[in-house]
mmCIF file of C-alpha atoms and ligand atoms in Angstrom:
data_model
loop_
_atom_site.group_PDB
_atom_site.id
_atom_site.type_symbol
_atom_site.label_atom_id
_atom_site.label_comp_id
_atom_site.label_asym_id
_atom_site.label_seq_id
_atom_site.Cartn_x
_atom_site.Cartn_y
_atom_site.Cartn_z
ATOM 1 C CA UNK A 29 144.203 116.197 125.070
ATOM 2 C CA UNK A 30 143.325 117.491 121.624
ATOM 3 C CA UNK A 31 139.721 118.278 122.506
ATOM 4 C CA UNK A 32 140.827 120.423 125.393
ATOM 5 C CA UNK A 33 143.419 122.152 123.355
ATOM 6 C CA UNK A 34 142.689 125.753 122.700
ATOM 7 C CA UNK A 35 144.105 127.411 119.686
ATOM 8 C CA UNK A 36 143.771 131.006 120.701
ATOM 9 C CA UNK A 37 145.259 132.646 117.665
ATOM 10 C CA UNK A 38 146.359 131.638 114.220
ATOM 11 C CA UNK A 39 146.798 134.757 112.192
ATOM 12 C CA UNK A 40 148.820 135.852 109.214
ATOM 13 C CA UNK A 41 151.977 137.651 110.136
ATOM 14 C CA UNK A 42 150.943 140.933 108.676
ATOM 15 C CA UNK A 43 147.728 140.810 110.634
ATOM 16 C CA UNK A 44 149.601 139.842 113.770
ATOM 17 C CA UNK A 45 152.041 142.681 113.291
ATOM 18 C CA UNK A 46 149.159 145.062 112.973
ATOM 19 C CA UNK A 47 147.106 143.865 115.883
ATOM 20 C CA UNK A 48 149.553 142.726 118.507
ATOM 21 C CA UNK A 49 150.249 145.927 120.237
ATOM 22 C CA UNK A 50 151.285 145.625 123.840
ATOM 23 C CA UNK A 51 147.676 146.281 124.823
ATOM 24 C CA UNK A 52 146.201 143.715 122.461
ATOM 25 C CA UNK A 53 148.618 141.047 123.659
ATOM 26 C CA UNK A 54 147.772 141.812 127.263
ATOM 27 C CA UNK A 55 144.072 141.730 126.476
ATOM 28 C CA UNK A 56 144.063 138.141 125.295
ATOM 29 C CA UNK A 57 143.331 135.281 127.645
ATOM 30 C CA UNK A 58 146.904 134.114 127.314
ATOM 31 C CA UNK A 59 148.586 133.704 130.631
ATOM 32 C CA UNK A 60 152.343 133.571 130.486
ATOM 33 C CA UNK A 61 153.997 132.434 133.653
ATOM 34 C CA UNK A 62 156.908 130.374 134.904
ATOM 35 C CA UNK A 63 155.241 127.251 133.531
ATOM 36 C CA UNK A 64 155.064 128.680 129.992
ATOM 37 C CA UNK A 65 157.587 128.491 127.205
ATOM 38 C CA UNK A 66 157.861 130.105 123.805
ATOM 39 C CA UNK A 67 159.169 127.735 121.131
ATOM 40 C CA UNK A 68 160.812 129.610 118.276
ATOM 41 C CA UNK A 69 160.831 127.172 115.384
ATOM 42 C CA UNK A 70 163.478 127.244 112.653
ATOM 43 C CA UNK A 71 163.871 130.996 112.200
ATOM 44 C CA UNK A 72 166.897 130.426 109.991
ATOM 45 C CA UNK A 73 168.368 132.156 106.968
ATOM 46 C CA UNK A 74 167.397 129.373 104.540
ATOM 47 C CA UNK A 75 163.727 129.913 105.409
ATOM 48 C CA UNK A 76 163.877 133.684 105.094
ATOM 49 C CA UNK A 77 163.902 135.802 101.914
ATOM 50 C CA UNK A 78 167.130 135.132 100.028
ATOM 51 C CA UNK A 79 167.357 131.614 101.449
ATOM 52 C CA UNK A 80 167.156 128.384 99.477
ATOM 53 C CA UNK A 81 163.740 127.465 100.921
ATOM 54 C CA UNK A 82 162.465 130.926 101.641
ATOM 55 C CA UNK A 83 159.111 131.807 103.142
ATOM 56 C CA UNK A 84 157.700 134.851 101.371
ATOM 57 C CA UNK A 85 157.758 137.830 103.737
ATOM 58 C CA UNK A 86 159.010 135.505 106.464
ATOM 59 C CA UNK A 87 161.200 138.223 107.939
ATOM 60 C CA UNK A 88 158.072 140.069 109.024
ATOM 61 C CA UNK A 89 157.461 137.613 111.807
ATOM 62 C CA UNK A 90 160.800 138.270 113.484
ATOM 63 C CA UNK A 91 159.993 141.576 115.195
ATOM 64 C CA UNK A 92 156.717 140.026 116.322
ATOM 65 C CA UNK A 93 158.544 137.065 117.825
ATOM 66 C CA UNK A 94 161.056 139.389 119.477
ATOM 67 C CA UNK A 95 158.265 141.425 121.015
ATOM 68 C CA UNK A 96 156.307 138.437 122.266
ATOM 69 C CA UNK A 97 159.467 136.790 123.591
ATOM 70 C CA UNK A 98 159.966 139.659 126.027
ATOM 71 C CA UNK A 99 157.072 138.244 128.006
ATOM 72 C CA UNK A 100 158.562 134.783 128.348
ATOM 73 C CA UNK A 101 161.169 133.770 130.895
ATOM 74 C CA UNK A 102 161.469 130.422 129.090
ATOM 75 C CA UNK A 103 162.351 130.365 125.409
ATOM 76 C CA UNK A 104 163.567 127.427 123.341
ATOM 77 C CA UNK A 105 164.674 127.757 119.731
ATOM 78 C CA UNK A 106 164.951 125.002 117.163
ATOM 79 C CA UNK A 107 167.387 124.813 114.289
ATOM 80 C CA UNK A 108 166.994 122.597 111.247
ATOM 81 C CA UNK A 109 170.477 121.090 110.991
ATOM 82 C CA UNK A 110 170.995 118.709 108.081
ATOM 83 C CA UNK A 111 173.997 116.757 106.975
ATOM 84 C CA UNK A 112 175.231 117.387 103.425
ATOM 85 C CA UNK A 113 173.370 114.949 101.179
ATOM 86 C CA UNK A 114 170.470 114.672 103.619
ATOM 87 C CA UNK A 115 167.702 112.277 102.583
ATOM 88 C CA UNK A 116 165.157 115.130 102.374
ATOM 89 C CA UNK A 117 167.126 116.863 99.616
ATOM 90 C CA UNK A 118 165.862 116.333 96.068
ATOM 91 C CA UNK A 119 169.455 116.644 94.864
ATOM 92 C CA UNK A 120 170.370 113.235 96.271
ATOM 93 C CA UNK A 121 167.546 111.353 94.513
ATOM 94 C CA UNK A 122 168.198 110.749 90.834
ATOM 95 C CA UNK A 123 165.532 112.237 88.582
ATOM 96 C CA UNK A 124 163.653 113.923 91.423
ATOM 97 C CA UNK A 125 162.845 117.581 91.767
ATOM 98 C CA UNK A 126 162.144 119.685 94.845
ATOM 99 C CA UNK A 127 158.592 119.347 96.183
ATOM 100 C CA UNK A 128 158.089 115.894 94.680
ATOM 101 C CA UNK A 129 157.610 113.072 97.148
ATOM 102 C CA UNK A 130 159.213 109.704 97.694
ATOM 103 C CA UNK A 131 158.306 106.780 99.911
ATOM 104 C CA UNK A 132 160.637 106.065 102.768
ATOM 105 C CA UNK A 133 160.425 103.441 105.492
ATOM 106 C CA UNK A 134 158.737 105.971 107.774
ATOM 107 C CA UNK A 135 156.276 107.231 105.163
ATOM 108 C CA UNK A 136 155.958 109.883 102.471
ATOM 109 C CA UNK A 137 158.803 112.338 102.314
ATOM 110 C CA UNK A 138 158.555 115.655 100.546
ATOM 111 C CA UNK A 139 161.800 116.498 98.802
ATOM 112 C CA UNK A 140 163.245 119.947 99.383
ATOM 113 C CA UNK A 141 165.961 122.068 97.866
ATOM 114 C CA UNK A 142 169.196 121.695 99.813
ATOM 115 C CA UNK A 143 168.745 123.775 102.967
ATOM 116 C CA UNK A 144 170.058 124.281 106.477
ATOM 117 C CA UNK A 145 173.249 122.322 105.937
ATOM 118 C CA UNK A 146 175.276 122.094 109.119
ATOM 119 C CA UNK A 147 177.722 124.930 109.588
ATOM 120 C CA UNK A 148 176.533 127.011 106.636
ATOM 121 C CA UNK A 149 175.247 130.564 106.771
ATOM 122 C CA UNK A 150 171.872 129.305 105.590
ATOM 123 C CA UNK A 151 171.570 127.153 108.682
ATOM 124 C CA UNK A 152 172.275 130.046 111.023
ATOM 125 C CA UNK A 153 169.491 131.465 113.144
ATOM 126 C CA UNK A 154 168.469 134.891 111.903
ATOM 127 C CA UNK A 155 170.729 137.639 113.231
ATOM 128 C CA UNK A 156 167.605 139.737 113.683
ATOM 129 C CA UNK A 157 166.289 137.528 116.460
ATOM 130 C CA UNK A 158 166.760 139.319 119.736
ATOM 131 C CA UNK A 159 165.964 136.866 122.510
ATOM 132 C CA UNK A 160 168.934 136.875 124.857
ATOM 133 C CA UNK A 161 167.152 134.800 127.475
ATOM 134 C CA UNK A 162 166.669 131.829 125.119
ATOM 135 C CA UNK A 163 168.171 129.000 127.124
ATOM 136 C CA UNK A 164 168.215 126.132 124.666
ATOM 137 C CA UNK A 165 168.676 125.589 120.942
ATOM 138 C CA UNK A 166 167.456 122.185 119.826
ATOM 139 C CA UNK A 167 169.035 120.979 116.613
ATOM 140 C CA UNK A 168 166.974 118.556 114.587
ATOM 141 C CA UNK A 169 167.148 116.713 111.294
ATOM 142 C CA UNK A 170 170.811 115.850 111.765
ATOM 143 C CA UNK A 171 170.261 112.131 111.206
ATOM 144 C CA UNK A 172 171.112 111.704 107.541
ATOM 145 C CA UNK A 173 168.271 109.273 106.817
ATOM 146 C CA UNK A 174 165.481 110.916 108.829
ATOM 147 C CA UNK A 175 163.828 114.292 108.332
ATOM 148 C CA UNK A 176 162.449 116.269 111.238
ATOM 149 C CA UNK A 177 159.788 118.948 111.176
ATOM 150 C CA UNK A 178 158.695 118.635 114.757
ATOM 151 C CA UNK A 179 160.524 120.168 117.676
ATOM 152 C CA UNK A 180 159.794 117.019 119.654
ATOM 153 C CA UNK A 181 159.933 113.944 117.416
ATOM 154 C CA UNK A 182 161.643 113.301 114.108
ATOM 155 C CA UNK A 183 159.757 112.177 111.019
ATOM 156 C CA UNK A 184 160.139 108.483 111.823
ATOM 157 C CA UNK A 185 157.752 109.094 114.710
ATOM 158 C CA UNK A 186 160.072 107.646 117.330
ATOM 159 C CA UNK A 187 163.402 109.482 117.427
ATOM 160 C CA UNK A 188 163.025 112.207 120.020
ATOM 161 C CA UNK A 189 164.844 115.510 120.162
ATOM 162 C CA UNK A 190 164.845 115.493 123.960
ATOM 163 C CA UNK A 191 162.716 118.632 124.134
ATOM 164 C CA UNK A 192 159.827 116.941 125.960
ATOM 165 C CA UNK A 193 162.169 115.770 128.714
ATOM 166 C CA UNK A 194 163.704 119.239 128.966
ATOM 167 C CA UNK A 195 160.327 120.916 129.324
ATOM 168 C CA UNK A 196 159.225 118.350 131.878
ATOM 169 C CA UNK A 197 162.388 118.835 133.910
ATOM 170 C CA UNK A 198 161.789 122.573 133.851
ATOM 171 C CA UNK A 199 158.161 121.995 134.899
ATOM 172 C CA UNK A 200 156.887 123.768 131.797
ATOM 173 C CA UNK A 201 153.329 122.853 130.948
ATOM 174 C CA UNK A 202 152.316 125.330 128.285
ATOM 175 C CA UNK A 203 154.038 125.925 124.966
ATOM 176 C CA UNK A 204 153.564 128.651 122.406
ATOM 177 C CA UNK A 205 155.108 127.828 119.030
ATOM 178 C CA UNK A 206 156.170 130.660 116.745
ATOM 179 C CA UNK A 207 157.786 130.350 113.346
ATOM 180 C CA UNK A 208 158.282 131.915 109.948
ATOM 181 C CA UNK A 209 156.804 128.768 108.440
ATOM 182 C CA UNK A 210 153.793 127.056 109.939
ATOM 183 C CA UNK A 211 155.132 125.306 112.989
ATOM 184 C CA UNK A 212 154.377 121.637 113.075
ATOM 185 C CA UNK A 213 155.115 120.926 116.662
ATOM 186 C CA UNK A 214 154.486 117.352 117.613
ATOM 187 C CA UNK A 215 153.307 116.870 121.136
ATOM 188 C CA UNK A 216 155.141 114.340 123.298
ATOM 189 C CA UNK A 217 152.257 111.934 122.711
ATOM 190 C CA UNK A 218 152.790 110.009 119.470
ATOM 191 C CA UNK A 219 150.702 111.094 116.554
ATOM 192 C CA UNK A 220 149.611 114.427 117.965
ATOM 193 C CA UNK A 221 150.805 117.377 115.998
ATOM 194 C CA UNK A 222 149.555 120.812 116.830
ATOM 195 C CA UNK A 223 148.628 122.930 115.148
ATOM 196 C CA UNK A 224 148.164 120.939 111.973
ATOM 197 C CA UNK A 225 148.613 123.180 108.980
ATOM 198 C CA UNK A 226 145.294 123.469 107.201
ATOM 199 C CA UNK A 227 146.423 124.471 103.776
ATOM 200 C CA UNK A 228 149.935 125.699 103.395
ATOM 201 C CA UNK A 229 153.114 124.667 105.092
ATOM 202 C CA UNK A 230 154.593 128.020 104.299
ATOM 203 C CA UNK A 231 152.196 130.565 105.602
ATOM 204 C CA UNK A 232 153.401 132.850 108.318
ATOM 205 C CA UNK A 233 151.587 132.090 111.477
ATOM 206 C CA UNK A 234 151.977 132.384 115.146
ATOM 207 C CA UNK A 235 149.956 130.284 117.452
ATOM 208 C CA UNK A 236 149.045 129.898 121.003
ATOM 209 C CA UNK A 237 148.196 126.379 121.971
ATOM 210 C CA UNK A 238 147.645 125.085 125.430
ATOM 211 C CA UNK A 239 147.358 121.429 126.316
HETATM 212 ZN ZN1 ZN B 323 164.854 120.577 106.752
#
C-alpha cells in the first residue's frame, strides 16, 4: 500500500557515489534477502552520454548499480525495445518535434527522439554493467502503438510485461529499482507508480522502495 511504502533513499547519483561505501550501504535499514530483487531499468546506450536520448552524466550510476547488485541474488534488467517507427517517436508524427506531446487513446504521449530501436547498438544494455547473476531481461515498448516506461505495465495501463508474475513465482516481495533515468516502476496494482518523479524524468536517482 502506498502509505506503508517507505522510500528509503532518493539521491542524486553523484551523492550516491560519494556516500554509498560498503559501510554506508550496510548501515542503512535495507534488508536484502532471498525475497528481494534489484530491478535495473533501461541502462542502455541510447540513455547514456552519446546516445540519442542521453541522460547527462548517466554513466556515473553504472558503477553504483554494479556495486549494489553484488548484494542481490535476484536481479532483473529491463530494456526499452522499440520497433522502427514506434508511436513514441516524434519523427513519425508530421510537424511534431521531440518533447512535444500528442493525445493517444491511452492518454498524453510525450514524443521522443528515435531511441532504443530493436537490434541497434543504441538499444544494447551498457557494456559497463557487470551483473552476471541477472536472471531475466524484460523487453518493453515493443508494441508499435504503445509506449512503456514501467517495468510492469505498458503505457496503456493494461498490457503487462509479465514481470509481476515472474516476481510472484520467485516469491520476491521487495523490489529496488535503479536506473540512469528516474525509474517509473509501476506496481502490479493499476495506477500505482513508485517512485513518482517529482520534477525531472531525467535525473539520476536510485531508490529503495518496499511495499
Ligand atoms: Zn522508449
